[in-house]
C-alpha atoms as a PDB file:
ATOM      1  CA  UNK A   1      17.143 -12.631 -66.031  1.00  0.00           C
ATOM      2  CA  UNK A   2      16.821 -15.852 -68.551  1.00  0.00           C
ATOM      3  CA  UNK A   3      14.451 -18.269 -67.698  1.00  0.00           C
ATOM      4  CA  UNK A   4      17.681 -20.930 -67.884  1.00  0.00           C
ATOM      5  CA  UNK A   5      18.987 -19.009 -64.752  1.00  0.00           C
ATOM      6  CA  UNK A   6      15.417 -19.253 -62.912  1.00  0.00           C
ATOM      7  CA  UNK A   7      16.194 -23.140 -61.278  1.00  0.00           C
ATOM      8  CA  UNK A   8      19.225 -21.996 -60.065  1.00  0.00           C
ATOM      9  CA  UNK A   9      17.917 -19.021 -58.404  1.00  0.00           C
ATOM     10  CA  UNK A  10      15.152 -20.606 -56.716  1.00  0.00           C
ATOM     11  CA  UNK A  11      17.836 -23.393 -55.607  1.00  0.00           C
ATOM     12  CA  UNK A  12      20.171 -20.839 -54.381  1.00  0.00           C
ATOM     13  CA  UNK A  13      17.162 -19.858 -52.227  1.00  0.00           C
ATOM     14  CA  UNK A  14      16.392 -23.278 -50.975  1.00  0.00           C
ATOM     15  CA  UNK A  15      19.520 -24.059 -49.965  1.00  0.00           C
ATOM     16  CA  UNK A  16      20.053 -20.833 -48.145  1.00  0.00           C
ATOM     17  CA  UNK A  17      16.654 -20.814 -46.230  1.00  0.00           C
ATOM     18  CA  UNK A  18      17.951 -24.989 -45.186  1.00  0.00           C
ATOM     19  CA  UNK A  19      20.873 -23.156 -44.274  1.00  0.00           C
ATOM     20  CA  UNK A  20      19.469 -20.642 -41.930  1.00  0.00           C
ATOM     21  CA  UNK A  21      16.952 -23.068 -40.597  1.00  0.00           C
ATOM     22  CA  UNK A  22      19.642 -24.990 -39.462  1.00  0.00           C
ATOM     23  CA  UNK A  23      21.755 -22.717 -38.034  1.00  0.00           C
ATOM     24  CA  UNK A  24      19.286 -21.105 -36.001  1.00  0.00           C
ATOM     25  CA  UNK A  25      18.027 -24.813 -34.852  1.00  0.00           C
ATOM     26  CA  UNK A  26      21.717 -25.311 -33.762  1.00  0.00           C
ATOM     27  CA  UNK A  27      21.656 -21.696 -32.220  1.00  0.00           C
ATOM     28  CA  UNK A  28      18.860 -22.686 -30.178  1.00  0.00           C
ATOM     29  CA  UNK A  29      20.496 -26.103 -28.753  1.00  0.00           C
ATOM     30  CA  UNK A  30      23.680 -24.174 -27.445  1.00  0.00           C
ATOM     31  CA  UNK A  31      21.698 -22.078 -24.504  1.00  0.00           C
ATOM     32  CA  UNK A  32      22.894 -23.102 -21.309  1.00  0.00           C
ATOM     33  CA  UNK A  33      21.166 -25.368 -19.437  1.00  0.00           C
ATOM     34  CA  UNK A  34      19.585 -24.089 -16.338  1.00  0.00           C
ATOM     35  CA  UNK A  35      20.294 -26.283 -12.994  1.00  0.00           C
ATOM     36  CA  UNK A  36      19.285 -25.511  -9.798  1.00  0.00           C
ATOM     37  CA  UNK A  37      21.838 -26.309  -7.220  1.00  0.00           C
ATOM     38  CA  UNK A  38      20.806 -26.743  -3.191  1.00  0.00           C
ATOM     39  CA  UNK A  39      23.832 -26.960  -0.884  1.00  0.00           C
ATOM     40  CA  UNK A  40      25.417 -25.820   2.299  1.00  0.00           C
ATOM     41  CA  UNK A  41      27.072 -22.201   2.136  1.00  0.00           C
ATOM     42  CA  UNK A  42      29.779 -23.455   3.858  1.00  0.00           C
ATOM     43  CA  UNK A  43      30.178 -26.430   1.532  1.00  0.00           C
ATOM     44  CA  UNK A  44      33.317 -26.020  -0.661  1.00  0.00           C
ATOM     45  CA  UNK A  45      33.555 -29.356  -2.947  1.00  0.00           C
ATOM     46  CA  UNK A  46      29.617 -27.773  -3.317  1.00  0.00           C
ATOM     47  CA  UNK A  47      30.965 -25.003  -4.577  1.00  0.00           C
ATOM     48  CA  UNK A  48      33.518 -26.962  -6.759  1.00  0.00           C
ATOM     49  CA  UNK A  49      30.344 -28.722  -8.414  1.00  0.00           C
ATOM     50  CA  UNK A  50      29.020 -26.056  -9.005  1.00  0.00           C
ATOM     51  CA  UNK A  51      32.201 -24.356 -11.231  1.00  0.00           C
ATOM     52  CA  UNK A  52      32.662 -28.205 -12.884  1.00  0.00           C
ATOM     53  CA  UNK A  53      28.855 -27.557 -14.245  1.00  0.00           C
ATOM     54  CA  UNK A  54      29.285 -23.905 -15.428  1.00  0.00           C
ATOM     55  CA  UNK A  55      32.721 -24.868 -17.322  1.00  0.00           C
ATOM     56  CA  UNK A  56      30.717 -27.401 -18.737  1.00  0.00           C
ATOM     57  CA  UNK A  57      27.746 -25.050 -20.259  1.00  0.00           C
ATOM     58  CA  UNK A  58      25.310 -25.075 -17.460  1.00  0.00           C
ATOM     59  CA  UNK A  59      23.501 -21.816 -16.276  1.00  0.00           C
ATOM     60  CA  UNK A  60      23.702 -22.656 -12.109  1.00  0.00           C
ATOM     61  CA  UNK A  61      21.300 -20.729 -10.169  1.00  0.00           C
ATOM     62  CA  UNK A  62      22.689 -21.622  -6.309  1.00  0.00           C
ATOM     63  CA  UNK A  63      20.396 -21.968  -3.123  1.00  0.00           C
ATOM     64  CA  UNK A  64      22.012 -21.794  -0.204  1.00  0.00           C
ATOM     65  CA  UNK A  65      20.251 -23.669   2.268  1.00  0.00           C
ATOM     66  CA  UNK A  66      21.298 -24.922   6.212  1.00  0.00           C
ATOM     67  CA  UNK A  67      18.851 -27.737   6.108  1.00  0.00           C
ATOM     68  CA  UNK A  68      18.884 -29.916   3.093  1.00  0.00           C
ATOM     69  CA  UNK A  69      16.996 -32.432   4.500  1.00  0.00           C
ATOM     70  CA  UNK A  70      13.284 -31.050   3.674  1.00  0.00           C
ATOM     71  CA  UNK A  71      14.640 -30.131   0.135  1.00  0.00           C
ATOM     72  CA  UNK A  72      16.029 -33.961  -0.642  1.00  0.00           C
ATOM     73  CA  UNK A  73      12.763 -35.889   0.552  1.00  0.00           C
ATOM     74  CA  UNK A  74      10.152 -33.452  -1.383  1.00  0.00           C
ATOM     75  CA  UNK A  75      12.509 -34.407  -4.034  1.00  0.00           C
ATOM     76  CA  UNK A  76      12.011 -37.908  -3.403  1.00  0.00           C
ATOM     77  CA  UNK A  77      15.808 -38.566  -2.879  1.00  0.00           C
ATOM     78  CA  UNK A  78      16.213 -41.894  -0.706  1.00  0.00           C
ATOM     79  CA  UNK A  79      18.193 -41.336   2.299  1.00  0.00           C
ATOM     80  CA  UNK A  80      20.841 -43.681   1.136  1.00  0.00           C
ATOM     81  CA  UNK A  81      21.429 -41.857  -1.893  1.00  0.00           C
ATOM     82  CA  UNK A  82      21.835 -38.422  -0.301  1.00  0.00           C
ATOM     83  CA  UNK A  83      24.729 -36.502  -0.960  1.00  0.00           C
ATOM     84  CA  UNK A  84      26.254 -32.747   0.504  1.00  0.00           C
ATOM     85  CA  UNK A  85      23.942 -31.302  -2.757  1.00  0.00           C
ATOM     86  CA  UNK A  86      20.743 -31.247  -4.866  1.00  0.00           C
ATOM     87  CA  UNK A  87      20.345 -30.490  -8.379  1.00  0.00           C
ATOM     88  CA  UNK A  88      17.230 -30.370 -10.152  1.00  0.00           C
ATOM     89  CA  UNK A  89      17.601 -29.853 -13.883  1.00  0.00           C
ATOM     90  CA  UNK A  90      14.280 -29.995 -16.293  1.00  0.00           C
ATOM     91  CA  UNK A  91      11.913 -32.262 -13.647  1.00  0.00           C
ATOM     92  CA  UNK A  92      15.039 -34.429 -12.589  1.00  0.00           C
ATOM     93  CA  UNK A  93      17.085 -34.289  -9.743  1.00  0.00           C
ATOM     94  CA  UNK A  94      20.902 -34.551  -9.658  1.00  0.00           C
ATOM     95  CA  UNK A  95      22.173 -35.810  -6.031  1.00  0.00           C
ATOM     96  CA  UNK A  96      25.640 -35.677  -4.940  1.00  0.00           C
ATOM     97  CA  UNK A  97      28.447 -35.119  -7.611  1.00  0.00           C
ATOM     98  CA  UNK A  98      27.460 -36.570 -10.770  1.00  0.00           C
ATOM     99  CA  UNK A  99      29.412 -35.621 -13.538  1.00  0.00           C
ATOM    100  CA  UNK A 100      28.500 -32.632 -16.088  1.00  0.00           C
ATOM    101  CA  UNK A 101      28.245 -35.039 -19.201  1.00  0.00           C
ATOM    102  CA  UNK A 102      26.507 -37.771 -16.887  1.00  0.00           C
ATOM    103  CA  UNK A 103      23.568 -35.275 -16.605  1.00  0.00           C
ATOM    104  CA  UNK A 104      23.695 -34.482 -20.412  1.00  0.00           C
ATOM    105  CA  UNK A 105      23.286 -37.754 -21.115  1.00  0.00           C
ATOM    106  CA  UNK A 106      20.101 -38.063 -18.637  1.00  0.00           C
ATOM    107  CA  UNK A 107      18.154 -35.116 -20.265  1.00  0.00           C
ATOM    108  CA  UNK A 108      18.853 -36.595 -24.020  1.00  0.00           C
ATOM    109  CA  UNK A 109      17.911 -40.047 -23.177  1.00  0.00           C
ATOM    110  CA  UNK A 110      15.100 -38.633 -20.762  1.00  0.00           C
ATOM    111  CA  UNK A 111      15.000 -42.262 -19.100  1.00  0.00           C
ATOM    112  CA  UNK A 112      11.387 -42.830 -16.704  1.00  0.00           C
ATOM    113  CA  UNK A 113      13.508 -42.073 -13.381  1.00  0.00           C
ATOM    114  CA  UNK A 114      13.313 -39.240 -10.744  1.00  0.00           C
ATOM    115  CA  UNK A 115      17.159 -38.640 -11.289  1.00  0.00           C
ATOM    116  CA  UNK A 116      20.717 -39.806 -10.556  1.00  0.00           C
ATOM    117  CA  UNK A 117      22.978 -40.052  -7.373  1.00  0.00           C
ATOM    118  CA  UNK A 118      25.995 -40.422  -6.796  1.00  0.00           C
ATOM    119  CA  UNK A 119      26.197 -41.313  -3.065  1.00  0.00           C
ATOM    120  CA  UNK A 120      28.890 -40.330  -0.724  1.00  0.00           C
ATOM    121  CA  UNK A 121      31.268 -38.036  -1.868  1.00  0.00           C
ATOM    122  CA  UNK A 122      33.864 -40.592  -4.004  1.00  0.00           C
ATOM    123  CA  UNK A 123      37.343 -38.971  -4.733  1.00  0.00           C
ATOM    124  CA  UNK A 124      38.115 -38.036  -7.997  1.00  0.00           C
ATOM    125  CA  UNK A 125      34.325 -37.609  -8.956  1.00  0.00           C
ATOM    126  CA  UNK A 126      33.619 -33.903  -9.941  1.00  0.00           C
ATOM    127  CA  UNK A 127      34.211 -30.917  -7.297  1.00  0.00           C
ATOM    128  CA  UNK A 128      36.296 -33.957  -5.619  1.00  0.00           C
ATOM    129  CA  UNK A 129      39.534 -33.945  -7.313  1.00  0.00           C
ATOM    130  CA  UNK A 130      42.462 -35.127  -5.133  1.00  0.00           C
ATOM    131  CA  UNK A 131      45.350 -36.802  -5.555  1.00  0.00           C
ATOM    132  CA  UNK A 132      43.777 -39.979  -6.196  1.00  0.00           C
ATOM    133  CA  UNK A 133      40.773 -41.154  -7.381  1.00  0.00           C
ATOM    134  CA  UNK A 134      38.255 -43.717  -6.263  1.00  0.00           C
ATOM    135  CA  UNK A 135      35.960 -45.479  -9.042  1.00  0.00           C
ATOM    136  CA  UNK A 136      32.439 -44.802  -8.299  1.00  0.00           C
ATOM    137  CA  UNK A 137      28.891 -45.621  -9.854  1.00  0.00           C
ATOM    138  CA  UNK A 138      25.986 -43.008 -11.205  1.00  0.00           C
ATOM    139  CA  UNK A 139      22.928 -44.408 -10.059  1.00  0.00           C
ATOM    140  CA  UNK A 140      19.409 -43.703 -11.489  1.00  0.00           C
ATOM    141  CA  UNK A 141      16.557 -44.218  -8.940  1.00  0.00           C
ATOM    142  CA  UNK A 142      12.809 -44.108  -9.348  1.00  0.00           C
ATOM    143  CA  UNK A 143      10.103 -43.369  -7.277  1.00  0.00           C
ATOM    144  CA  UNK A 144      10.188 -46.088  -5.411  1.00  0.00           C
ATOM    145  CA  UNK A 145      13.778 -45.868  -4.508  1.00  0.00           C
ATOM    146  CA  UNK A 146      14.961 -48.492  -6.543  1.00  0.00           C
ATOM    147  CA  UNK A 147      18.504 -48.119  -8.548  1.00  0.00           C
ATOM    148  CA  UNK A 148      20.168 -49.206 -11.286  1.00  0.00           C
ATOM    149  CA  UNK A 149      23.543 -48.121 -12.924  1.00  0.00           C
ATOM    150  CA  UNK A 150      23.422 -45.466 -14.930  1.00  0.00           C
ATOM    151  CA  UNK A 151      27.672 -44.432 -15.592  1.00  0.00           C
ATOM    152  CA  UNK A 152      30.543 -46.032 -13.912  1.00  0.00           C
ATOM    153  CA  UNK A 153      33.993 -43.759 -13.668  1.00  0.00           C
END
């Protein structure tokens, strides 16, 4: 080999170590994201959640549990933010039927909250799909039960 060819060898090799490094860092960010889901076995827009958050990359382990009740206040879910289902995704919990890319946004922006709600069960909000659909709000509460808007649909 002539020593002119040397500096492009050894940038060849730069480029395609950056190259693997940066596939294998993109790689890594595509596993699933693993959400624990706490619900009725009889619940079927539960169960609709549920196939909304695989279809949108999330590994769903699901607990079926009668009485949601003890689950939602260890959780420190407010009663007036409780919902037919519990999440809990990477410390946070997901109450009611947030949407998939609502909780995406959550665990990038990792905001100082226990998690989001969405109250009630609005129509139109995922595992709800109807013929019409309601506008609803996300809401991000803290510890002390306090909420603020986090998504509007």
């Amino acid at each position: 080999m002539s020593l002119r060819r040397i500096p492009f060898v050894i940038a060849a090799l730069a480029l395609t170590s950056a190259s693997g490094m940066a596939l294998a860092h993109s790689v890594e960010h595509m596993d699933p994201i693993a959400i624990t889901v706490y619900k009725s076995p009889t619940c079927g827009c539960c169960a609709n959640w549920v196939d909304h958050l695989r279809k949108h990359g999330f590994r769903v382990t699901v607990k079926d549990t009668i009485d949601l009740d003890p689950i939602k206040q260890k959780l420190g879910v407010p009663d007036r933010l409780a919902s037919c289902h519990t999440g809990v995704v990477r410390g946070y919990v997901v109450e009611g039927h947030a949407p998939a890319d609502d909780i995406k946004k959550m665990l990038k922006e990792r905001p100082k909250v226990v998690g989001i709600a969405v109250p009630g069960m609005p129509m139109g909000s995922p595992g709800m799909e109807g013929p019409r659909s309601d506008s609803y709000e996300v809401l991000a509460f803290d510890k002390q039960g306090k909420t603020k808007v986090f998504a509007r649909h």
